[in-house]
Amino acid sequence: MNDLASVAVPGRTRCDGSVARAALRRAAPALLAYAAIRALGVVVLALWSAADGKSWHTLLTGRWDALWYTRVAEQGYGYTVSLPNGDVHSNLAFFPLLPWLERGLSALSPLSPADAGMVVAWLTSLGAAWALYATGERLYGSRAGVALAVLWAALPVGIVQSMAYSESLFTALAAWGVYAVLTGRWVWAGVLASLAGLTRPVGVAVVAAVWITAAVTLWRERAGGVRLRAALRRHPGMLPGVLLAPLGWCGFFLWVGARQGSFSGYLEVQGGWGNGFDGGIAFGSFVWQQLSGPGFAAGLGLAVGVGLVIWLLVRGVRQGQPLPLAVYGGTVLLLALTAKGYFGSKPRLMLPAYPLLLPLAVELARWRPVRAWLVIGLAAAGSAAYGAFWLNGSGPP
């Protein structure tokens, strides 16, 4: 097997370092293209911000959620803001892994916690791009791997990947975790799922990918006449991986509950922010209000966008997308569409749902290189312009 996951497996006859170097060489074109697209986004943001009298650095490190992560890194948990309407915004809503990394990196370097958060985002976004390349390469070949990485870079809200936000860190952990499931590295899958669960609430999507894939794998073994104990021996590390996977998410959920004096304490904290899950009722009502009022064009765009991402999910399943990818991507999409709160954040919430891009990556890989790179270039330019416009305007909540 020529994948990165083999680096961590004891007993390999090849040198682990040589395997990693070979994997990195194969991924290099994807990583260089990814870095170029994200660099374009930052440069356009800097130019746009200068013309608008703003600081691109502040927009990436000192606005919106980045401020909350920095406060957790500097002061720990316990900070709240009470709004005039009675809402209470608590920093307990923010999962701890990114603030921990910000605090650790700032302690070991001259970087401030905010700048450390941006460095973590830039480095882990490359890690995520590598995982996306490895996934596409394994399933459909190297060209599809490159296409998947650059399509993720060129998403309209791709600028978030360069912000001191947790999306890049989460996507790197989630993508490598799902890749570990694909390659049968169950313990690694469990560890990475647990870390993803310490990063964002949507970490449950990685847990779902691990658990459902394990359950279906064992069910198929049983259907083939293999006993459970023998099936577990045929899939070493599966049981530890399944047990490890939820520890991060559950640990933080239970810790917040204990701190709040209520088992549902984390849900109550999210409720103070106006967040929660209602099956998509609030979002559906919002779209309908736009369609039936003066915001018809915006409502139509939202409806078309939702239809597109659902179509991509179905298309991927029909193309034979492996179970862990389908479960993970579908769960991220489901959680994003059924959450209530600020509806402008939904594209950002769907940013980690990279499996939705696989059908587009497969199609792009079939095109002639000149045509494919022209489309990618146009998408990258559009992403850079939109990102600069967005951050200098309403920006992500």
XYZ file of C-alpha atoms in Angstrom:
397
model
C 0.000 0.000 0.000
C 1.429 3.360 -0.981
C -0.516 5.645 1.331
C 0.541 7.906 4.151
C -1.333 5.845 6.706
C 1.232 3.071 6.333
C 3.776 5.342 8.019
C 2.291 4.646 11.424
C 1.939 0.861 11.124
C 4.495 -1.219 13.037
C 6.253 -4.021 11.221
C 6.513 -2.364 7.812
C 9.531 -3.480 5.866
C 10.045 -0.094 4.272
C 11.479 2.871 6.109
C 8.695 5.005 7.540
C 10.534 8.160 6.549
C 10.830 7.067 2.927
C 7.106 6.275 2.795
C 6.257 9.711 4.157
C 8.635 11.421 1.721
C 7.156 9.506 -1.194
C 3.629 10.454 -0.112
C 4.669 14.089 0.227
C 6.264 14.083 -3.244
C 3.058 12.767 -4.773
C 1.014 15.374 -2.905
C 3.387 18.264 -3.705
C 1.532 19.515 -6.838
C -1.744 19.601 -4.904
C -0.161 21.378 -1.932
C 1.564 23.955 -4.145
C -1.649 24.653 -6.060
C -3.597 24.851 -2.801
C -1.070 27.267 -1.275
C -1.127 29.446 -4.402
C -4.915 29.761 -4.296
C -4.950 30.631 -0.619
C -2.060 33.087 -1.071
C -4.063 34.781 -3.816
C -6.982 35.089 -1.403
C -4.833 36.730 1.271
C -3.175 39.120 -1.210
C -6.510 40.247 -2.629
C -7.817 40.657 0.927
C -4.797 42.805 1.825
C -5.258 45.060 -1.211
C -9.018 45.364 -0.716
C -8.623 46.062 3.004
C -5.975 48.749 2.374
C -8.298 50.475 -0.084
C -11.092 50.270 2.497
C -8.924 51.590 5.327
C -8.891 48.316 7.243
C -6.234 45.851 8.341
C -6.204 42.450 6.634
C -4.312 41.097 9.635
C -7.059 42.181 12.032
C -9.718 40.698 9.778
C -7.937 37.336 9.874
C -6.957 37.277 13.551
C -8.967 39.804 15.559
C -12.625 39.709 14.534
C -15.678 37.575 15.270
C -14.973 34.074 16.641
C -11.206 34.597 16.495
C -11.567 37.004 19.435
C -13.372 34.371 21.472
C -10.755 31.719 20.788
C -8.000 34.153 21.759
C -9.767 35.023 25.017
C -10.042 31.321 25.900
C -6.329 30.898 25.137
C -5.372 33.878 27.294
C -7.843 33.660 30.189
C -9.464 30.231 30.070
C -13.176 29.550 30.253
C -15.763 31.524 32.200
C -16.135 34.735 30.183
C -19.689 35.779 29.279
C -21.396 38.728 27.613
C -25.004 39.598 28.469
C -26.930 41.254 25.641
C -29.826 43.720 26.045
C -32.292 41.157 24.681
C -31.415 38.710 27.469
C -29.116 36.414 25.484
C -25.957 35.320 27.241
C -22.891 34.616 25.112
C -20.474 32.317 26.969
C -17.071 31.253 25.724
C -17.981 27.717 26.828
C -19.532 27.442 23.373
C -16.042 27.204 21.852
C -14.298 23.852 21.862
C -10.807 23.822 23.405
C -8.267 22.320 20.997
C -7.562 25.481 18.977
C -7.181 27.693 22.100
C -4.885 25.062 23.610
C -2.695 25.165 20.507
C -2.751 28.968 20.488
C -1.648 29.069 24.104
C 1.073 26.470 23.606
C 2.487 28.011 20.433
C 2.486 31.523 21.885
C 4.277 30.230 24.976
C 7.000 28.663 22.827
C 7.402 31.537 20.362
C 7.129 35.340 20.107
C 3.685 34.972 18.529
C 0.604 36.358 20.220
C -2.234 33.844 20.738
C -4.133 35.473 17.851
C -1.182 35.152 15.488
C -0.594 31.630 16.729
C -4.183 30.843 15.766
C -3.561 32.095 12.246
C -0.356 30.047 11.976
C -2.233 26.945 13.152
C -4.912 27.614 10.539
C -2.409 28.055 7.711
C -0.431 24.939 8.622
C -3.425 22.716 9.266
C -5.130 23.900 6.071
C -2.133 22.437 4.225
C -2.575 19.282 6.281
C -6.220 19.176 5.245
C -5.291 19.695 1.591
C -2.846 16.785 1.867
C -5.577 14.552 3.304
C -7.960 15.570 0.535
C -5.329 14.806 -2.083
C -4.626 11.409 -0.497
C -8.351 10.605 -0.457
C -8.908 11.584 -4.082
C -5.744 9.788 -5.202
C -6.698 6.576 -3.440
C -10.195 6.499 -4.897
C -9.865 8.032 -8.367
C -6.210 8.770 -9.111
C -3.766 11.618 -8.602
C -5.532 14.117 -10.888
C -8.735 13.728 -8.878
C -6.715 14.208 -5.682
C -5.275 17.480 -6.949
C -8.701 18.612 -8.129
C -10.281 17.859 -4.748
C -7.652 19.860 -2.856
C -7.837 22.911 -5.125
C -11.641 22.904 -5.276
C -11.723 23.053 -1.489
C -9.244 25.946 -1.576
C -11.352 27.834 -4.124
C -14.695 27.620 -2.321
C -16.442 31.014 -2.058
C -15.855 31.048 1.711
C -12.349 29.600 1.351
C -10.856 32.651 3.066
C -12.019 31.111 6.371
C -9.292 28.509 5.877
C -6.763 31.336 6.382
C -8.426 32.834 9.462
C -7.696 32.139 13.137
C -10.787 29.950 13.149
C -11.077 26.217 13.858
C -12.344 25.079 10.427
C -8.901 24.289 8.999
C -7.764 22.410 12.099
C -11.007 20.483 12.229
C -10.980 19.582 8.528
C -7.396 18.318 8.749
C -8.229 16.067 11.708
C -11.535 14.934 10.197
C -10.130 14.238 6.729
C -7.178 12.240 8.038
C -9.517 10.443 10.450
C -11.862 9.417 7.653
C -8.847 8.467 5.537
C -7.664 6.243 8.390
C -11.040 4.478 8.317
C -10.709 4.019 4.548
C -7.321 2.376 5.010
C -8.300 0.259 8.020
C -6.184 2.185 10.548
C -8.804 2.004 13.263
C -6.775 3.212 16.218
C -5.583 6.254 14.262
C -9.181 6.839 13.191
C -10.302 6.807 16.811
C -7.541 9.154 17.972
C -8.169 11.637 15.156
C -11.940 11.477 15.672
C -11.420 12.229 19.358
C -9.220 15.224 18.532
C -11.749 16.453 15.969
C -14.357 16.169 18.723
C -12.272 18.559 20.821
C -12.245 21.080 17.980
C -15.822 21.662 16.829
C -19.307 20.374 17.718
C -19.525 18.773 14.275
C -16.856 16.351 15.465
C -19.765 13.937 15.937
C -19.673 13.511 12.140
C -16.250 11.858 12.375
C -17.472 9.661 15.226
C -20.448 8.659 13.076
C -18.119 7.746 10.195
C -16.045 5.526 12.495
C -18.966 3.877 14.270
C -21.233 3.265 11.286
C -18.405 1.958 9.114
C -17.303 -0.379 11.915
C -20.865 -1.599 12.463
C -21.461 -2.249 8.749
C -18.088 -3.970 8.419
C -18.880 -6.342 11.291
C -22.402 -6.933 9.978
C -21.004 -7.946 6.590
C -18.518 -10.274 8.270
C -21.315 -11.848 10.274
C -23.432 -12.193 7.141
C -20.512 -14.068 5.588
C -20.493 -16.545 8.449
C -17.587 -15.035 10.391
C -17.963 -14.959 14.156
C -17.659 -11.654 15.977
C -14.388 -12.509 17.699
C -12.854 -13.661 14.441
C -14.156 -10.567 12.653
C -12.493 -8.312 15.220
C -9.244 -10.200 14.748
C -9.522 -9.629 10.996
C -9.830 -5.886 11.650
C -7.155 -5.167 14.273
C -7.635 -2.041 16.290
C -11.312 -1.668 15.396
C -12.631 -1.996 18.953
C -10.087 0.446 20.484
C -10.743 2.876 17.640
C -14.487 2.743 18.182
C -14.025 3.326 21.910
C -11.567 6.197 21.421
C -13.570 8.061 18.779
C -16.172 9.821 20.988
C -13.909 10.652 23.927
C -13.028 14.201 22.845
C -16.535 15.366 22.015
C -18.183 13.592 24.938
C -15.481 14.732 27.333
C -16.003 18.416 26.566
C -19.801 18.052 26.496
C -19.782 16.402 29.932
C -17.241 18.869 31.339
C -19.385 21.826 30.318
C -22.426 20.076 31.762
C -20.653 19.547 35.083
C -19.500 23.168 35.126
C -23.021 24.399 34.378
C -24.614 21.986 36.832
C -26.752 20.374 34.153
C -26.264 17.382 31.859
C -27.524 19.511 28.970
C -25.297 22.426 29.962
C -23.563 22.677 26.593
C -26.893 22.812 24.763
C -27.998 25.570 27.118
C -24.801 27.508 26.401
C -25.484 27.197 22.681
C -29.055 28.282 23.298
C -27.707 31.485 24.835
C -26.133 32.200 21.452
C -29.425 31.487 19.685
C -28.040 28.221 18.324
C -29.519 24.757 18.415
C -31.144 22.141 16.200
C -34.762 22.220 15.130
C -34.748 19.927 12.111
C -34.278 22.820 9.700
C -37.580 24.541 10.538
C -36.017 27.929 11.235
C -33.841 27.802 8.134
C -36.755 26.687 5.954
C -38.890 29.518 7.333
C -36.100 31.995 6.627
C -35.774 30.833 3.010
C -39.551 30.977 2.544
C -39.695 34.520 3.922
C -37.088 35.553 1.385
C -38.929 33.872 -1.481
C -42.252 35.411 -0.538
C -40.926 38.921 0.062
C -38.643 41.537 -1.419
C -35.647 39.254 -0.924
C -36.846 36.829 -3.602
C -33.510 36.729 -5.417
C -31.629 35.927 -2.207
C -34.170 33.264 -1.278
C -33.923 31.721 -4.733
C -30.140 31.658 -4.452
C -30.356 29.943 -1.062
C -32.812 27.365 -2.362
C -30.618 26.644 -5.387
C -27.541 26.388 -3.155
C -29.224 23.903 -0.819
C -30.437 21.896 -3.786
C -26.911 21.841 -5.227
C -25.228 20.516 -2.081
C -27.915 17.849 -1.652
C -27.454 16.863 -5.307
C -23.692 16.584 -4.773
C -24.257 14.317 -1.781
C -26.609 12.057 -3.752
C -24.286 12.116 -6.764
C -21.375 10.999 -4.624
C -23.355 8.106 -3.165
C -24.466 7.025 -6.643
C -20.867 7.109 -7.814
C -20.028 4.560 -5.143
C -18.447 6.900 -2.623
C -17.089 4.782 0.255
C -19.282 4.556 3.325
C -17.125 6.601 5.761
C -16.961 9.527 3.323
C -20.706 9.411 2.634
C -21.550 9.197 6.338
C -19.182 11.996 7.295
C -20.203 14.351 4.475
C -23.893 13.628 4.959
C -23.691 14.220 8.706
C -21.873 17.547 8.316
C -24.475 18.653 5.772
C -27.373 17.483 7.945
C -26.085 19.320 11.016
C -25.490 22.510 9.020
C -28.937 22.539 7.426
C -30.870 21.627 10.570
C -29.149 24.155 12.845
C -30.876 27.356 13.771
C -29.049 30.589 14.438
C -27.390 33.072 12.105
C -28.192 31.725 8.653
C -25.302 33.538 6.994
C -22.934 31.136 8.756
C -24.233 28.022 6.976
C -21.702 28.113 4.097
C -18.935 28.264 6.710
C -20.500 25.382 8.639
C -20.465 23.291 5.461
C -16.812 24.083 4.720
C -15.544 20.811 6.289
C -17.919 18.747 4.103
C -15.214 18.069 1.510
C -16.733 14.740 0.289
C -19.428 16.825 -1.431
C -16.709 18.063 -3.801
C -15.625 14.591 -4.900
C -18.088 14.325 -7.833
C -16.838 17.675 -9.146
C -13.218 16.618 -8.646
C -13.764 13.379 -10.547
C -15.355 15.255 -13.439
C -12.635 17.907 -13.446
C -9.951 15.210 -13.529
C -11.401 13.940 -16.813
C -11.060 17.288 -18.558
C -8.082 18.341 -20.587
C -5.534 20.075 -18.305
C -5.792 23.488 -19.981
C -9.561 23.583 -19.617
C -9.469 22.253 -16.055
C -6.887 24.793 -14.856
C -8.754 27.629 -16.557
C -11.869 26.753 -14.579
C -9.836 26.407 -11.387
C -8.201 29.780 -12.011
C -11.559 31.473 -12.485
C -12.909 29.828 -9.339
C -9.824 30.915 -7.378
C -10.170 34.512 -8.571
C -13.856 34.525 -7.667
C -13.111 33.061 -4.252
C -10.419 35.672 -3.576
C -12.692 38.554 -4.593
C -15.654 37.259 -2.630
C -13.532 36.572 0.455
C -12.136 40.114 0.448
C -15.604 41.604 -0.082
C -17.113 39.402 2.640
C -14.527 40.075 5.335
C -14.576 43.800 4.656
C -18.362 43.684 4.935
C -20.550 41.482 7.115
C -17.943 38.754 7.487
C -18.464 35.414 9.228
C -20.274 35.552 12.566
